[in-house]
PDB file of C-alpha atoms in Angstrom:
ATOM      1  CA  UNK A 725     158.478 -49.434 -89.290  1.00 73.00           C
ATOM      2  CA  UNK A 726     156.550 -53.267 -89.438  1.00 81.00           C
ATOM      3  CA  UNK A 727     155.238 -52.218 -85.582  1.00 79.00           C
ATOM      4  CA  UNK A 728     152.795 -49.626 -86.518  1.00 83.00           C
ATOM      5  CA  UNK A 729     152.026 -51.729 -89.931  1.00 89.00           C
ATOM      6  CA  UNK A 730     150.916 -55.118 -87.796  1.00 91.00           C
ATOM      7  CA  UNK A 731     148.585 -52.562 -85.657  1.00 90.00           C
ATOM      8  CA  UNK A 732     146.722 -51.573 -88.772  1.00 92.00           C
ATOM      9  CA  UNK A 733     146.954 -55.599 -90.166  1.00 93.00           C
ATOM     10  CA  UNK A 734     145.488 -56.565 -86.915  1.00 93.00           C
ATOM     11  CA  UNK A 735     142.251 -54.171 -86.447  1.00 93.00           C
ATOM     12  CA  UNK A 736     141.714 -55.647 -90.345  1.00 93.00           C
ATOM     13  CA  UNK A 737     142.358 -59.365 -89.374  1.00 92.00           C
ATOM     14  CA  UNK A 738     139.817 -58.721 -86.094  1.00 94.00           C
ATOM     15  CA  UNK A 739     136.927 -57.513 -88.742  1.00 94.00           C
ATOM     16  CA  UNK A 740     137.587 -59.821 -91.215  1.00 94.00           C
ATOM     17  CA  UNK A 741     137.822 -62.507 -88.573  1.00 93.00           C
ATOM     18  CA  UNK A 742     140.600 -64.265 -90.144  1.00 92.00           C
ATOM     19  CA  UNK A 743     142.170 -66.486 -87.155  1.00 92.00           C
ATOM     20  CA  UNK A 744     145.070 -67.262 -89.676  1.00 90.00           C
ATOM     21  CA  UNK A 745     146.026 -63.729 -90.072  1.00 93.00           C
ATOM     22  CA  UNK A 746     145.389 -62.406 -86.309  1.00 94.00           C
ATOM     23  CA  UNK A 747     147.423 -65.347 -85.167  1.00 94.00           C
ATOM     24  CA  UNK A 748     150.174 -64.689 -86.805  1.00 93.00           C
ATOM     25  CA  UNK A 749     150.233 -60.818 -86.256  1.00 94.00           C
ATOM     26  CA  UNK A 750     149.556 -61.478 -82.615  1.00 94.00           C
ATOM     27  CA  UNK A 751     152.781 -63.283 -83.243  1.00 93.00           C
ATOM     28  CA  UNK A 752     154.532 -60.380 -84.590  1.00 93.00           C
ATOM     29  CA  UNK A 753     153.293 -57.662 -82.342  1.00 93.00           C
ATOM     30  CA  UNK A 754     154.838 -59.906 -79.137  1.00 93.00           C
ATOM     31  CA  UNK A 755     158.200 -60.481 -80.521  1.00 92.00           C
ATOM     32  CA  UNK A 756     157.978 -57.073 -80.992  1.00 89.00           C
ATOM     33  CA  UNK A 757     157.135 -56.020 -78.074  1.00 88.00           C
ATOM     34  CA  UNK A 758     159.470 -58.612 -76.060  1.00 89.00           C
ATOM     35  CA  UNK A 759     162.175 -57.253 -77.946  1.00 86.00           C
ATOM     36  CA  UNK A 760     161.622 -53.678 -77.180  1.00 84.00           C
ATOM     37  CA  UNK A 761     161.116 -54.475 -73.204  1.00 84.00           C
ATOM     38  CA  UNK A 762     164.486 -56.205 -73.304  1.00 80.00           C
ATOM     39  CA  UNK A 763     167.159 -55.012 -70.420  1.00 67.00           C
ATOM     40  CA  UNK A 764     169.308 -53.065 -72.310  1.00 66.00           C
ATOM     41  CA  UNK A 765     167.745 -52.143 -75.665  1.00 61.00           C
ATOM     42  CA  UNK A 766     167.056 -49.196 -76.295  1.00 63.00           C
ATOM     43  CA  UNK A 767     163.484 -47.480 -76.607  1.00 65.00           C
ATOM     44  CA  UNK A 768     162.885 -47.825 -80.007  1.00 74.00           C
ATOM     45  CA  UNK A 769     164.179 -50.606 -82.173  1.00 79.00           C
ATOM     46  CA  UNK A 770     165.572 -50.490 -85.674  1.00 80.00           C
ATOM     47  CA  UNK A 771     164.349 -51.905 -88.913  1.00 79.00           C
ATOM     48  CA  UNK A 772     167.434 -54.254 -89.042  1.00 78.00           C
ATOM     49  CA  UNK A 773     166.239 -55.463 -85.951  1.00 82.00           C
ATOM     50  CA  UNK A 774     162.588 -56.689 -86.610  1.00 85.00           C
ATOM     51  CA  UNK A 775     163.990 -58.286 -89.762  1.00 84.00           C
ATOM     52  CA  UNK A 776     165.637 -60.195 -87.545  1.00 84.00           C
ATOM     53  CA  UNK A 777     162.880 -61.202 -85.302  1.00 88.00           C
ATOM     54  CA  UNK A 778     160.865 -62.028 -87.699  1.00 90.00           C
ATOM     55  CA  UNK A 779     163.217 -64.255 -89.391  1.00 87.00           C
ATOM     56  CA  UNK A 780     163.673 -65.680 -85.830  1.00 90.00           C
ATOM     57  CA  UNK A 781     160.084 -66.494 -86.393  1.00 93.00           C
ATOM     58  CA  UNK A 782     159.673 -68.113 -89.420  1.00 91.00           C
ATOM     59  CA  UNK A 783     162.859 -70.268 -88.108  1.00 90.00           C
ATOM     60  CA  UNK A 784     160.904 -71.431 -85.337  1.00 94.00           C
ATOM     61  CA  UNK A 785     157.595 -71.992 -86.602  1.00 94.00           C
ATOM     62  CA  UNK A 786     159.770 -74.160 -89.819  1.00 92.00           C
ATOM     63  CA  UNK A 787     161.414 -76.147 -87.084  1.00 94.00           C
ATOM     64  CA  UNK A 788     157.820 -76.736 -85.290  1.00 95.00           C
ATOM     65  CA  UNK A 789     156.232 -77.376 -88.711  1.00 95.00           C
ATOM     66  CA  UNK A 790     159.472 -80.176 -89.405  1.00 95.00           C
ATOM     67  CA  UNK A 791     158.517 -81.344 -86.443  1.00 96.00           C
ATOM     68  CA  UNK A 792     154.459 -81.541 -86.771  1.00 96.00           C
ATOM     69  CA  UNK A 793     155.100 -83.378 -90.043  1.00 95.00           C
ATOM     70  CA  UNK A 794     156.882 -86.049 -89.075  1.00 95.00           C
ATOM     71  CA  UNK A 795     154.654 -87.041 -86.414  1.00 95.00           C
ATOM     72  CA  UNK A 796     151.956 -86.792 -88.586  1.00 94.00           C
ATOM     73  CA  UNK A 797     150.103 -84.151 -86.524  1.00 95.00           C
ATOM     74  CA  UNK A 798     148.853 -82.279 -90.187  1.00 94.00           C
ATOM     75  CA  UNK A 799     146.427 -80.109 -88.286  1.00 94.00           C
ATOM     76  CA  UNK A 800     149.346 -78.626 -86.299  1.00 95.00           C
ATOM     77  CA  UNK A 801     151.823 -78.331 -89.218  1.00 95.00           C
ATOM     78  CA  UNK A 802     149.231 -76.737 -91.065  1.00 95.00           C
ATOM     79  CA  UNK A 803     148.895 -73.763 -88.125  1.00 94.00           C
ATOM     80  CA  UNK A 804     152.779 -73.052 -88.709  1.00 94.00           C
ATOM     81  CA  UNK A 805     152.367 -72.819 -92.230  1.00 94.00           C
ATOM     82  CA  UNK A 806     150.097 -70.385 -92.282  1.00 94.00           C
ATOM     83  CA  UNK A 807     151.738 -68.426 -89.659  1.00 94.00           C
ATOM     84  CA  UNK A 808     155.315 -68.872 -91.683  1.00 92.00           C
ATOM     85  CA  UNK A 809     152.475 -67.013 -94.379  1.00 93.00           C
ATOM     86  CA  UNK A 810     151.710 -64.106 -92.618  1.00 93.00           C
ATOM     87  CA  UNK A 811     155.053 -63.496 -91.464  1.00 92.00           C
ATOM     88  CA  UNK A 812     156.523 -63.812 -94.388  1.00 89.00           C
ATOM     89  CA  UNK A 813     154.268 -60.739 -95.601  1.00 89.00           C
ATOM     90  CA  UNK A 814     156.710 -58.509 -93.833  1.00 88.00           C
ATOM     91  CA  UNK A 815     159.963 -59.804 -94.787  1.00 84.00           C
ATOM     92  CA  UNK A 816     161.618 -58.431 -97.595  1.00 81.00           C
ATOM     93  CA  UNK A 817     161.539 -60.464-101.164  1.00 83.00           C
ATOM     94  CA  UNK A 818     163.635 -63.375-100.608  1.00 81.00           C
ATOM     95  CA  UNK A 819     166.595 -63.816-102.930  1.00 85.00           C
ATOM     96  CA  UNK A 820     166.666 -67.208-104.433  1.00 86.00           C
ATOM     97  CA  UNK A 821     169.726 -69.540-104.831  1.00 88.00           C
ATOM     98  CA  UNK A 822     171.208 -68.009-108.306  1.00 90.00           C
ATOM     99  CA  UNK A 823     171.426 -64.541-106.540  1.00 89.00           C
ATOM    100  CA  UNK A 824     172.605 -65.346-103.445  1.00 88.00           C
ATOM    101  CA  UNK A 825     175.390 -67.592-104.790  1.00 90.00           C
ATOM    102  CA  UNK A 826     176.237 -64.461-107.247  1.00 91.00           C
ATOM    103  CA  UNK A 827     176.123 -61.892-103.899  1.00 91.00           C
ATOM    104  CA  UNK A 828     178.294 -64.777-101.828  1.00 90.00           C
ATOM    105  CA  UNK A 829     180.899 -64.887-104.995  1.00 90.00           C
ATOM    106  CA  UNK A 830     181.063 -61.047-104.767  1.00 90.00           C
ATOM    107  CA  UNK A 831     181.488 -61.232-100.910  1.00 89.00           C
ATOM    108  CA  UNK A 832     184.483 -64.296-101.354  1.00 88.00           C
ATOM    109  CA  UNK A 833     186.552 -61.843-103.663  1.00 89.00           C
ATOM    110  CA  UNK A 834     186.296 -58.970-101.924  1.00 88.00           C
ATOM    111  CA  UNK A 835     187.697 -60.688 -98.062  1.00 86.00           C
ATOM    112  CA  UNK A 836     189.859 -62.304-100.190  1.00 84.00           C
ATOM    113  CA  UNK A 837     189.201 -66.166 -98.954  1.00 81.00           C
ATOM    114  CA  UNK A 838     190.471 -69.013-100.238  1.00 81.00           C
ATOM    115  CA  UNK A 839     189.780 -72.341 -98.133  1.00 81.00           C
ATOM    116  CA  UNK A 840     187.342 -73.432 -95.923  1.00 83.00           C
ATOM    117  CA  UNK A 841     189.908 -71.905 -92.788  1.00 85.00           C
ATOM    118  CA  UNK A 842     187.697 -68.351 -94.061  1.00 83.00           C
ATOM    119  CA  UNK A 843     184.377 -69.768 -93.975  1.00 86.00           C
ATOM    120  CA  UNK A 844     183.774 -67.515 -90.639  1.00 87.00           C
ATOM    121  CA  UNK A 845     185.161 -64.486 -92.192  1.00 87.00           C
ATOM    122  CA  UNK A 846     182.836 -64.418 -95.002  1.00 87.00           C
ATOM    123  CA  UNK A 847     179.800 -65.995 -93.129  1.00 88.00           C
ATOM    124  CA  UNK A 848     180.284 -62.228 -91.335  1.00 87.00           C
ATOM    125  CA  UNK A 849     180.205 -60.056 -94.447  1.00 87.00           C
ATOM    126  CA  UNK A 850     177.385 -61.865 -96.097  1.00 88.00           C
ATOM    127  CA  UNK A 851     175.232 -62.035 -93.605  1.00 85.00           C
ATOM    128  CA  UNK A 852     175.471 -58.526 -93.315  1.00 83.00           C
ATOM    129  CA  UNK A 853     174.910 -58.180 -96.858  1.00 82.00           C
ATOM    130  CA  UNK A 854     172.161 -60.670 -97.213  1.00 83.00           C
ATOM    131  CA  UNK A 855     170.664 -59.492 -93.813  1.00 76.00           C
ATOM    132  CA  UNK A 856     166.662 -60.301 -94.136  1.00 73.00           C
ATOM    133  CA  UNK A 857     167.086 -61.322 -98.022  1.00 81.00           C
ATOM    134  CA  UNK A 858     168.325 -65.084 -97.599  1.00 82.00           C
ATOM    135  CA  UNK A 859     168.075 -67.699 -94.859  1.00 79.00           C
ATOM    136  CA  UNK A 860     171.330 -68.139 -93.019  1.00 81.00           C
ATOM    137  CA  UNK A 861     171.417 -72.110 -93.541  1.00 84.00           C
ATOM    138  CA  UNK A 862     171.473 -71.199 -97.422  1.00 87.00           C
ATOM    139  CA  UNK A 863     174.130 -68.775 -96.764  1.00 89.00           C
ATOM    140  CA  UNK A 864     176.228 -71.130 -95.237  1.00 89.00           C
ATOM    141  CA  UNK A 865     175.485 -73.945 -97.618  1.00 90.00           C
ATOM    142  CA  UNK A 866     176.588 -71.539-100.451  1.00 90.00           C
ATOM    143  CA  UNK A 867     179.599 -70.284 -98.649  1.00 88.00           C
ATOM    144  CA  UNK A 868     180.780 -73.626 -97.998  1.00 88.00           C
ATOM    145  CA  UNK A 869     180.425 -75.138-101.109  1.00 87.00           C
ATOM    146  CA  UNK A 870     182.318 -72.059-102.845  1.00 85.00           C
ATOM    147  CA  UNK A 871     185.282 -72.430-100.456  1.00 84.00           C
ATOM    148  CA  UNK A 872     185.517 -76.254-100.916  1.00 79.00           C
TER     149      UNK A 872
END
């Protein structure tokens, strides 16, 4: 589990005093936390599920950092980036466009899409199947341009 991992990664950030790091884990560890104080979740959360908040994460911070750059604030982009950094420390290897096109492919013959009109039908399975390995804005850019 990444929640007892970012407890140990945070008592070595806090004696190494790297800001960066602790930032970024402080990051984690709330998402974390938020997630498992939700109404309705359950008491302990599953693996699946911090991959997905800490995609969530990198999402956000790549949106702030978009943001931060075109306004020219660099000192502010550059905070994001090296939170995107950390985070990214806990995600599984990301698959890069050759692979996930070859996974999407697999996905495409196997619902048995043809047009566009099944874009939502395989967006399902390989998201599922690419769950924590590819961004979902790839995913869809691949799935789109396969069913074109």
């Amino acid at each position: 589990m990444i929640s007892t991992t970012i407890d140990q990664e945070i008592k070595k950030a806090m004696l190494a005093k790297n800001s960066a790091q602790l930032r970024g884990l402080r990051a984690i560890k709330a998402a974390l936390l938020l997630a498992k104080t939700e109404k309705g979740s359950s008491e302990e959360i599953t693996e699946e599920t911090e991959l997905k908040i800490l995609q969530k994460l990198i999402k956000q911070r790549r949106e702030s950092a978009d943001i931060y750059k075109q306004q020219n604030r660099e000192d502010l982009y550059q905070v994001e980036e090296e939170e995107i950094e950390v985070i990214n420390q806990f995600l599984p290897k990301q698959l890069d466009r050759a692979e996930v096109a070859v996974i999407i492919e697999t996905v495409i013959k196997q619902s048995g899409a043809t047009s566009v009109k099944d874009m939502g039908k395989v967006m399902g399975m390989a998201n599922k199947e690419l769950a924590g390995k590819a961004d979902g804005k790839l995913i869809a850019e691949i799935v789109k341009e396969k069913l074109a």
